[in-house]
Amino acid sequence: MVELKGVKKRFGDLEVLKGIDLRVDRGRIISIIGPSGSGKSTLLRSINNLEVIDEGIILLDGVQVNRPDLKGLAFERHINHIRQNMGMVFQHFNLFPHLSTLENVTLAPRKLKGMSAGSARKLGMELLDRVGLADKATSYPSSLSGGQKQRVAIARALAMQPKVMLFDEATSALDPELVEEVNRVMKGLAEEHMTMLIVTHEMAFARDVSDWAMFMDGGVVVEANTPDHLFSHPEQERTQHFLRKHLGAHA
Amino acid sequence: MDFDLMIDITPLLVKAAWVTVDISARALFFGFIIASALVAMRTSRIPPVRWFARAYISVVRGTPYFVQLLLVFYGGPAVGLRLDPFTCGVVVGAFNIGAYMSEAIRGAIESVDSGQNEASRSLGFGRLQTLQHIILPQAAGLMIRSVGVLAIILVKNSSLVSIISVIELTYQAQRLIGSTYKPLEVFTLSALMYIVIIYAVMGIVEFLYRRATRYAFL
């Protein structure tokens, strides 16, 4: 489904990804944890080319995402097509403030898939209902809480019927009491076997929802295992240190 | 104050004021097209295109409008560029305001949070679609206000085309003073007309601004 081979990324002199290999099979849910600056967000953003990697290969269903051989418009066409199959959820929601909640969800299927206004509306309402916000269809993002915004953002990403959902610290910007409603929506997706890659600071949630967990630090995957194993019996000293610090503060 | 005289000359000045509006509106229209082209050129993949746009903007901003006007009107024929005064006023006004406007448009576009671009691109929208559906609607408010300020400058600058004898508000005022010897009355009246024009521009700008930013208050 999603496969990374030897992915390297530099920002100037700083190498933030030092050769990452990763495989996400269909229906799998993988959490990536790690300290700030470990490269976990960069890794996620690289998968849909919001960051351009310097070396390595990224594949989506066997199709290469990064194509250093393609330039200009040819690459643009290629990547736009690829991105339509990947849903991305951002830390700061990035809802379109000039569009209503429903329009936020329906814009992409209407403009990119040529869906009729009627079908798009039906799909949009279904998705808003799924994230519990059907009653907010005509509201604008400025009138929503952070948790509601993020749920709309999830619905917006789902509207393109993506093969994989990428969550980049989806709950990090939320007030603590709003985290749960977003987690619930993500858990719902997990139960429907959506393929998901989750970068998160929520250790309990990562442990609960995912079936594979990775700990990243300094641009490398330090340790990867089943969540139970990784969180209860971390083998690497760096993982132990991170979890002690993090669970100590939050448990 | 000779109020009778002021009433007498009002029709002539209103007619001239219309020329001021006409020349400014045309310069604004073509200036906007020039500005849009300059914005596109500044983001071009081809370096010389970007350099040209930047150099052009620097030259226009680095020289007085008055000098640009004189250069094109009196210097133009030497290189085969013969323009009648009105056309010259429109052309120089458009190329002048276009340079400033391109910076205003670019600033408005850059003011939109970069997360908006990322969200749009991550859905699969291309650069132009993102500009059309996501960035421009959000940049519109700021863009309208900035362009509005430039439109006001354009109207005031248009008084300078009197030097190349376009019969607009200021030129007509000077002509009337020549025949009446009443500068206080004539210039007071023409100043009032500039105020009316500029308040009308401000009203239109405010109306468009409200429409463009309506979503923020819903």
Coordinates of C-alpha atoms in Angstrom, one line a residue:
Chain A
M1 CA 0.0 0.0 0.0
V2 CA 2.4 2.7 1.2
E3 CA 6.1 1.9 1.1
L4 CA 9.2 3.9 1.8
K5 CA 12.7 2.8 1.0
G6 CA 15.8 4.6 2.2
V7 CA 14.1 7.9 2.4
K8 CA 16.4 10.8 3.2
K9 CA 15.6 14.5 3.6
R10 CA 17.9 17.4 4.3
F11 CA 17.0 21.0 5.3
G12 CA 20.3 22.7 4.3
D13 CA 23.0 21.0 6.2
L14 CA 20.6 19.3 8.6
E15 CA 19.7 15.8 7.7
V16 CA 16.2 15.3 9.2
L17 CA 15.4 11.9 7.7
K18 CA 18.4 9.6 7.6
G19 CA 17.2 6.6 5.6
I20 CA 13.7 5.5 6.5
D21 CA 12.1 2.3 5.5
L22 CA 8.5 1.7 6.2
R23 CA 5.7 -0.4 4.9
V24 CA 2.0 0.2 5.6
D25 CA -0.3 -2.6 4.4
R26 CA -4.0 -2.0 3.5
G27 CA -6.1 -1.6 6.6
R28 CA -3.2 -1.2 8.9
I29 CA -2.9 1.6 11.4
I30 CA 0.6 2.8 12.3
S31 CA 1.5 5.3 14.9
I32 CA 4.7 7.3 14.8
I33 CA 5.9 8.8 18.1
G34 CA 9.0 10.7 19.0
P35 CA 10.3 14.0 20.4
S36 CA 10.0 17.3 18.6
G37 CA 12.5 17.5 15.8
S38 CA 12.7 13.7 15.4
G39 CA 11.6 14.0 11.8
K40 CA 8.2 12.3 12.3
S41 CA 6.2 15.2 10.8
T42 CA 8.6 15.6 8.0
L43 CA 8.3 11.9 7.2
L44 CA 4.5 12.1 7.1
R45 CA 4.6 15.3 4.9
S46 CA 7.1 13.6 2.6
I47 CA 4.7 10.8 1.8
N48 CA 2.4 13.2 -0.2
N49 CA 5.3 15.4 -1.3
L50 CA 4.6 18.4 0.8
E51 CA 8.3 17.9 1.6
V52 CA 10.4 16.9 -1.3
I53 CA 12.8 14.1 -0.3
D54 CA 16.4 14.0 -1.4
E55 CA 16.9 10.3 -1.7
G56 CA 14.9 7.1 -1.6
I57 CA 11.6 5.9 -3.0
I58 CA 8.0 6.4 -1.8
L59 CA 5.4 4.1 -3.3
L60 CA 1.6 4.2 -3.1
D61 CA 0.0 1.0 -4.4
G62 CA 3.2 0.3 -6.3
V63 CA 3.2 3.7 -8.0
Q64 CA 6.2 5.9 -7.2
V65 CA 5.1 9.1 -5.5
N66 CA 8.4 11.1 -5.7
R67 CA 9.5 11.3 -9.3
P68 CA 12.8 13.3 -9.6
D69 CA 12.7 12.5 -13.3
L70 CA 9.5 14.5 -13.9
K71 CA 9.8 18.3 -14.1
G72 CA 7.4 21.2 -14.1
L73 CA 3.9 20.5 -15.3
A74 CA 4.4 16.8 -15.8
F75 CA 5.3 16.4 -12.2
E76 CA 2.4 18.7 -11.2
R77 CA -0.1 16.5 -13.0
H78 CA 1.5 13.4 -11.5
I79 CA 1.5 14.6 -7.9
N80 CA -2.0 16.1 -8.1
H81 CA -3.3 12.7 -9.1
I82 CA -1.4 10.9 -6.4
R83 CA -2.5 13.3 -3.7
Q84 CA -6.2 12.7 -4.6
N85 CA -5.7 9.2 -3.2
M86 CA -4.2 10.4 0.1
G87 CA -6.0 12.3 2.8
M88 CA -4.0 14.6 5.0
V89 CA -5.1 16.0 8.3
F90 CA -3.1 18.9 9.8
Q91 CA -2.3 20.1 13.3
H92 CA -3.8 23.5 12.6
F93 CA -6.8 22.1 10.7
N94 CA -6.3 24.5 7.7
L95 CA -10.0 24.6 6.9
F96 CA -11.0 27.0 4.2
P97 CA -12.4 30.0 6.1
H98 CA -14.3 31.4 3.1
L99 CA -16.3 28.3 2.6
S100 CA -19.1 26.8 4.7
T101 CA -18.5 23.5 6.5
L102 CA -20.3 21.6 3.8
E103 CA -18.4 23.4 1.0
N104 CA -15.1 22.6 2.7
V105 CA -16.0 19.0 2.3
T106 CA -17.5 19.1 -1.2
L107 CA -15.1 21.4 -3.0
A108 CA -12.5 18.8 -3.9
P109 CA -14.9 16.1 -5.2
R110 CA -16.8 18.7 -7.2
K111 CA -13.8 20.4 -8.8
L112 CA -11.4 17.4 -9.0
K113 CA -13.8 14.5 -9.7
G114 CA -16.4 16.5 -11.5
M115 CA -19.1 15.3 -9.1
S116 CA -22.5 17.0 -9.5
A117 CA -23.6 19.5 -6.9
G118 CA -26.3 17.1 -5.8
S119 CA -24.1 14.0 -5.3
A120 CA -21.4 16.1 -3.7
R121 CA -23.9 17.5 -1.3
K122 CA -25.2 14.0 -0.4
L123 CA -21.7 12.8 0.1
G124 CA -20.8 15.9 2.1
M125 CA -23.8 15.5 4.4
E126 CA -23.0 11.8 4.9
L127 CA -19.5 12.6 5.9
L128 CA -20.5 15.5 8.2
D129 CA -22.9 13.1 9.8
R130 CA -20.2 10.6 10.3
V131 CA -18.1 13.1 12.2
G132 CA -21.2 14.2 14.1
L133 CA -21.5 17.7 12.5
A134 CA -24.4 17.4 10.1
D135 CA -26.1 20.2 12.0
K136 CA -23.1 22.5 11.2
A137 CA -23.3 22.1 7.4
T138 CA -24.1 25.8 6.8
S139 CA -21.8 27.2 9.5
Y140 CA -18.4 28.7 8.7
P141 CA -15.2 27.5 10.2
S142 CA -14.8 30.7 12.3
S143 CA -17.9 29.7 14.4
L144 CA -16.6 26.2 15.1
S145 CA -14.5 24.9 18.1
G146 CA -11.1 23.4 17.5
G147 CA -12.4 19.9 17.9
Q148 CA -15.2 20.6 15.4
K149 CA -12.8 22.1 12.9
Q150 CA -10.6 19.1 13.0
R151 CA -13.6 16.8 12.5
V152 CA -14.6 18.8 9.5
A153 CA -11.0 18.6 8.2
I154 CA -11.2 14.8 8.5
A155 CA -14.5 14.7 6.6
R156 CA -12.9 17.0 4.0
A157 CA -10.0 14.5 3.5
L158 CA -12.4 11.5 3.4
A159 CA -14.5 13.2 0.7
M160 CA -11.9 12.2 -1.9
Q161 CA -12.2 8.5 -0.8
P162 CA -8.5 8.3 -0.1
K163 CA -6.6 5.0 0.1
V164 CA -4.7 6.2 3.1
M165 CA -5.2 8.9 5.7
L166 CA -2.2 10.8 7.1
F167 CA -2.7 12.5 10.5
D168 CA 0.0 15.1 11.4
E169 CA -0.5 15.7 15.1
A170 CA -4.2 16.1 14.6
T171 CA -4.9 16.7 18.2
S172 CA -1.8 18.7 19.3
A173 CA -3.4 22.1 18.9
L174 CA -6.6 21.2 20.7
D175 CA -7.7 22.0 24.2
P176 CA -7.5 18.8 26.3
E177 CA -11.3 18.5 26.6
L178 CA -11.6 18.6 22.8
V179 CA -9.1 15.8 22.1
E180 CA -11.5 13.0 22.8
E181 CA -14.1 13.9 20.2
V182 CA -11.4 13.9 17.5
N183 CA -9.9 10.6 18.8
R184 CA -13.4 9.1 18.6
V185 CA -13.7 9.9 15.0
M186 CA -10.3 8.5 14.3
K187 CA -11.1 5.3 16.2
G188 CA -14.3 5.0 14.1
L189 CA -12.1 5.1 11.0
A190 CA -9.8 2.5 12.5
E191 CA -12.7 0.2 13.1
E192 CA -13.7 0.5 9.4
H193 CA -10.2 -0.6 8.5
M194 CA -9.1 2.7 7.0
T195 CA -5.3 2.6 6.3
M196 CA -3.9 5.2 8.6
L197 CA -0.5 6.7 9.5
I198 CA -0.7 8.7 12.6
V199 CA 1.9 11.1 14.0
T200 CA 0.9 11.9 17.5
H201 CA 1.9 12.9 21.0
E202 CA -1.0 11.0 22.5
M203 CA 0.7 7.9 23.8
A204 CA -2.5 6.3 25.2
F205 CA -4.4 6.9 22.0
A206 CA -1.5 5.5 19.9
R207 CA -1.4 2.4 22.0
D208 CA -5.1 1.9 21.9
V209 CA -5.8 2.5 18.2
S210 CA -2.8 1.4 16.2
D211 CA -1.6 -2.1 15.4
W212 CA 2.0 -1.0 14.8
A213 CA 4.0 1.7 16.6
M214 CA 7.3 3.4 15.6
F215 CA 9.5 5.5 17.8
M216 CA 11.6 8.0 15.8
D217 CA 14.5 10.1 17.1
G218 CA 17.2 12.1 15.3
G219 CA 15.8 11.2 11.8
V220 CA 15.9 7.4 12.3
V221 CA 13.4 4.8 13.3
V222 CA 14.8 3.7 16.7
E223 CA 12.4 1.0 17.4
A224 CA 9.2 -0.4 15.9
N225 CA 6.9 -3.0 17.3
T226 CA 3.4 -3.8 18.3
P227 CA 2.1 -1.0 20.5
D228 CA 1.8 -3.2 23.6
H229 CA 5.4 -4.3 23.2
L230 CA 6.7 -0.8 22.3
F231 CA 5.0 1.0 25.2
S232 CA 5.3 -1.7 27.8
H233 CA 8.7 -3.2 27.0
P234 CA 10.7 -0.8 25.0
E235 CA 14.0 -2.3 24.0
Q236 CA 16.1 0.7 23.1
E237 CA 17.4 3.0 25.7
R238 CA 16.3 6.1 23.8
T239 CA 12.7 4.8 23.6
Q240 CA 12.7 4.0 27.3
H241 CA 14.0 7.5 28.1
F242 CA 11.4 9.2 25.9
L243 CA 8.5 7.1 27.2
R244 CA 9.6 7.6 30.8
K245 CA 9.7 11.4 30.3
H246 CA 6.4 11.5 28.3
L247 CA 4.3 9.0 30.3
G248 CA 5.7 10.5 33.5
A249 CA 4.4 13.9 32.6
H250 CA 1.1 12.7 31.2
A251 CA 0.1 9.5 32.9
Chain B
M1 CA -16.5 84.5 -2.6
D2 CA -18.3 84.9 -5.9
F3 CA -21.0 82.3 -5.6
D4 CA -22.7 83.3 -8.8
L5 CA -19.5 82.6 -10.7
M6 CA -19.1 79.2 -9.0
I7 CA -22.6 78.2 -10.1
D8 CA -21.9 79.4 -13.6
I9 CA -18.7 77.4 -14.1
T10 CA -20.0 74.3 -12.4
P11 CA -21.2 72.6 -15.6
L12 CA -17.8 73.1 -17.3
L13 CA -16.0 71.7 -14.3
V14 CA -18.4 68.7 -14.0
K15 CA -17.7 67.9 -17.6
A16 CA -13.9 68.1 -16.9
A17 CA -14.3 66.1 -13.7
W18 CA -15.8 63.3 -15.9
V19 CA -12.6 63.3 -18.0
T20 CA -10.7 62.9 -14.7
V21 CA -12.9 59.9 -13.8
D22 CA -12.7 58.4 -17.3
I23 CA -8.9 58.6 -17.5
S24 CA -8.5 57.2 -14.0
A25 CA -10.9 54.4 -14.5
R26 CA -9.2 53.3 -17.7
A27 CA -5.8 53.5 -16.2
L28 CA -7.0 51.5 -13.2
F29 CA -8.5 48.8 -15.5
F30 CA -5.4 48.4 -17.6
G31 CA -3.2 48.9 -14.6
F32 CA -4.9 45.8 -13.0
I33 CA -4.1 43.7 -16.0
I34 CA -0.5 44.9 -16.0
A35 CA -0.3 44.2 -12.3
S36 CA -1.6 40.7 -12.7
A37 CA 0.9 40.0 -15.4
L38 CA 3.7 41.3 -13.3
V39 CA 2.6 39.1 -10.4
A40 CA 2.6 36.1 -12.7
M41 CA 6.0 37.0 -14.1
R42 CA 7.5 37.4 -10.6
T43 CA 6.6 33.7 -9.9
S44 CA 7.8 32.5 -13.3
R45 CA 10.0 29.5 -13.5
I46 CA 12.2 31.4 -16.0
P47 CA 14.7 33.7 -14.2
P48 CA 14.9 36.4 -16.9
V49 CA 11.2 36.9 -16.7
R50 CA 11.4 37.4 -13.0
W51 CA 14.3 39.8 -13.4
F52 CA 12.4 41.8 -16.0
A53 CA 9.4 42.2 -13.7
R54 CA 11.5 43.2 -10.8
A55 CA 13.5 45.7 -12.8
Y56 CA 10.4 47.2 -14.3
I57 CA 8.8 47.7 -10.8
S58 CA 12.0 49.3 -9.5
V59 CA 12.2 51.7 -12.4
V60 CA 8.6 52.8 -12.0
R61 CA 8.8 53.2 -8.3
G62 CA 12.2 54.9 -8.5
T63 CA 11.0 57.8 -10.7
P64 CA 8.3 60.4 -10.3
Y65 CA 5.0 60.0 -12.2
F66 CA 5.4 63.5 -13.5
V67 CA 8.7 62.7 -15.1
Q68 CA 7.3 59.4 -16.6
L69 CA 4.5 61.4 -18.1
L70 CA 6.8 64.0 -19.7
L71 CA 9.2 61.4 -20.9
V72 CA 6.6 59.4 -22.7
F73 CA 4.7 62.4 -24.1
Y74 CA 7.7 64.5 -25.2
G75 CA 10.3 61.8 -25.5
G76 CA 8.1 59.1 -27.1
P77 CA 7.9 60.7 -30.6
A78 CA 11.7 60.4 -30.9
V79 CA 11.4 56.6 -30.8
G80 CA 8.2 56.6 -32.9
L81 CA 5.7 56.5 -30.0
R82 CA 3.2 59.2 -30.7
L83 CA 0.2 59.3 -28.4
D84 CA -2.6 61.8 -28.1
P85 CA -2.7 63.4 -24.6
F86 CA -5.6 61.4 -23.3
T87 CA -4.2 58.1 -24.4
C88 CA -0.8 59.0 -23.1
G89 CA -2.4 59.8 -19.7
V90 CA -4.1 56.4 -19.6
V91 CA -1.1 54.5 -20.7
V92 CA 1.4 56.1 -18.4
G93 CA -1.1 56.0 -15.5
A94 CA -1.7 52.3 -16.2
F95 CA 1.9 51.3 -16.4
N96 CA 2.7 53.4 -13.3
I97 CA -0.1 52.2 -11.1
G98 CA 0.3 48.6 -12.4
A99 CA 3.8 48.5 -10.8
Y100 CA 2.5 49.5 -7.4
M101 CA -0.6 47.4 -7.7
S102 CA 1.5 44.3 -8.5
E103 CA 3.2 44.7 -5.1
A104 CA -0.2 45.2 -3.4
I105 CA -1.6 42.0 -5.1
R106 CA 1.5 40.0 -4.2
G107 CA 1.3 41.2 -0.6
A108 CA -2.3 40.2 -0.3
I109 CA -1.6 36.7 -1.8
E110 CA 1.3 36.2 0.5
S111 CA -0.8 37.2 3.5
V112 CA -2.9 34.1 3.2
D113 CA -1.7 31.4 5.6
S114 CA 0.6 28.9 4.0
G115 CA -1.4 26.1 5.6
Q116 CA -4.2 27.0 3.2
N117 CA -2.0 26.2 0.2
E118 CA -0.9 22.9 1.8
A119 CA -4.4 21.8 2.6
S120 CA -5.5 22.6 -0.9
R121 CA -2.5 20.9 -2.5
S122 CA -2.9 17.9 -0.3
L123 CA -6.4 17.4 -1.7
G124 CA -4.9 17.2 -5.2
F125 CA -5.6 20.8 -6.4
G126 CA -3.0 22.2 -8.7
R127 CA -1.3 25.6 -8.3
L128 CA -3.8 27.6 -10.4
Q129 CA -6.8 25.8 -9.0
T130 CA -5.5 26.6 -5.5
L131 CA -5.0 30.2 -6.4
Q132 CA -8.5 30.4 -7.9
H133 CA -10.6 28.5 -5.3
I134 CA -8.6 29.0 -2.1
I135 CA -6.0 31.8 -2.1
L136 CA -7.6 34.6 -4.1
P137 CA -11.0 34.5 -2.3
Q138 CA -9.1 35.0 0.9
A139 CA -6.7 37.6 -0.4
A140 CA -9.5 39.5 -2.0
G141 CA -10.3 41.7 1.0
L142 CA -6.8 43.0 1.5
M143 CA -6.3 43.3 -2.2
I144 CA -9.4 45.4 -2.6
R145 CA -8.3 47.8 0.2
S146 CA -4.8 48.1 -1.2
V147 CA -6.0 48.7 -4.8
G148 CA -8.5 51.2 -3.4
V149 CA -5.7 53.3 -1.9
L150 CA -3.9 53.2 -5.3
A151 CA -7.1 54.2 -7.1
I152 CA -7.3 57.3 -4.9
I153 CA -3.6 58.1 -5.7
L154 CA -4.4 57.5 -9.4
V155 CA -7.3 60.1 -9.3
K156 CA -5.0 62.6 -7.7
N157 CA -2.1 61.9 -10.0
S158 CA -4.4 62.5 -12.9
S159 CA -4.3 66.2 -12.2
L160 CA -0.7 66.0 -13.5
V161 CA -1.8 65.2 -17.0
S162 CA -3.0 68.8 -17.3
I163 CA 0.7 69.5 -18.2
I164 CA 0.2 67.6 -21.5
S165 CA -3.1 69.5 -21.9
V166 CA -5.6 66.8 -21.3
I167 CA -8.8 68.8 -20.6
E168 CA -9.5 67.3 -17.2
L169 CA -10.5 68.9 -13.9
T170 CA -7.2 70.7 -13.1
Y171 CA -6.5 71.8 -16.7
Q172 CA -10.1 73.2 -17.0
A173 CA -9.7 75.0 -13.7
Q174 CA -6.6 76.7 -14.9
R175 CA -8.3 77.7 -18.1
L176 CA -11.2 79.2 -16.2
I177 CA -8.9 81.2 -13.9
G178 CA -7.3 82.6 -17.1
S179 CA -10.6 84.0 -18.1
T180 CA -12.2 84.9 -14.7
Y181 CA -9.1 85.8 -12.5
K182 CA -10.8 84.1 -9.6
P183 CA -8.4 81.3 -8.4
L184 CA -10.0 81.0 -5.0
E185 CA -13.5 80.2 -6.3
V186 CA -12.3 78.0 -9.2
F187 CA -9.8 75.9 -7.2
T188 CA -12.2 75.6 -4.3
L189 CA -14.8 74.2 -6.6
S190 CA -12.4 71.8 -8.3
A191 CA -11.0 70.6 -4.9
L192 CA -14.6 69.8 -3.9
M193 CA -15.1 67.8 -7.0
Y194 CA -11.9 65.8 -6.3
I195 CA -13.3 65.1 -2.8
V196 CA -16.6 63.9 -4.3
I197 CA -14.8 61.6 -6.7
I198 CA -12.5 60.2 -4.0
Y199 CA -15.4 59.6 -1.6
A200 CA -17.2 57.7 -4.3
V201 CA -14.1 55.6 -4.8
M202 CA -13.8 54.9 -1.1
G203 CA -17.5 54.0 -1.0
I204 CA -17.1 51.5 -3.8
V205 CA -14.0 50.0 -2.2
E206 CA -15.8 49.6 1.2
F207 CA -18.7 48.0 -0.5
L208 CA -16.5 45.5 -2.4
Y209 CA -14.4 44.9 0.7
R210 CA -17.5 44.0 2.8
R211 CA -18.7 41.6 0.1
A212 CA -15.3 39.9 -0.2
T213 CA -14.9 39.4 3.5
R214 CA -18.6 38.6 4.3
Y215 CA -17.6 35.0 5.2
A216 CA -15.5 36.2 8.2
F217 CA -18.6 37.7 9.9
L218 CA -21.1 34.9 9.4

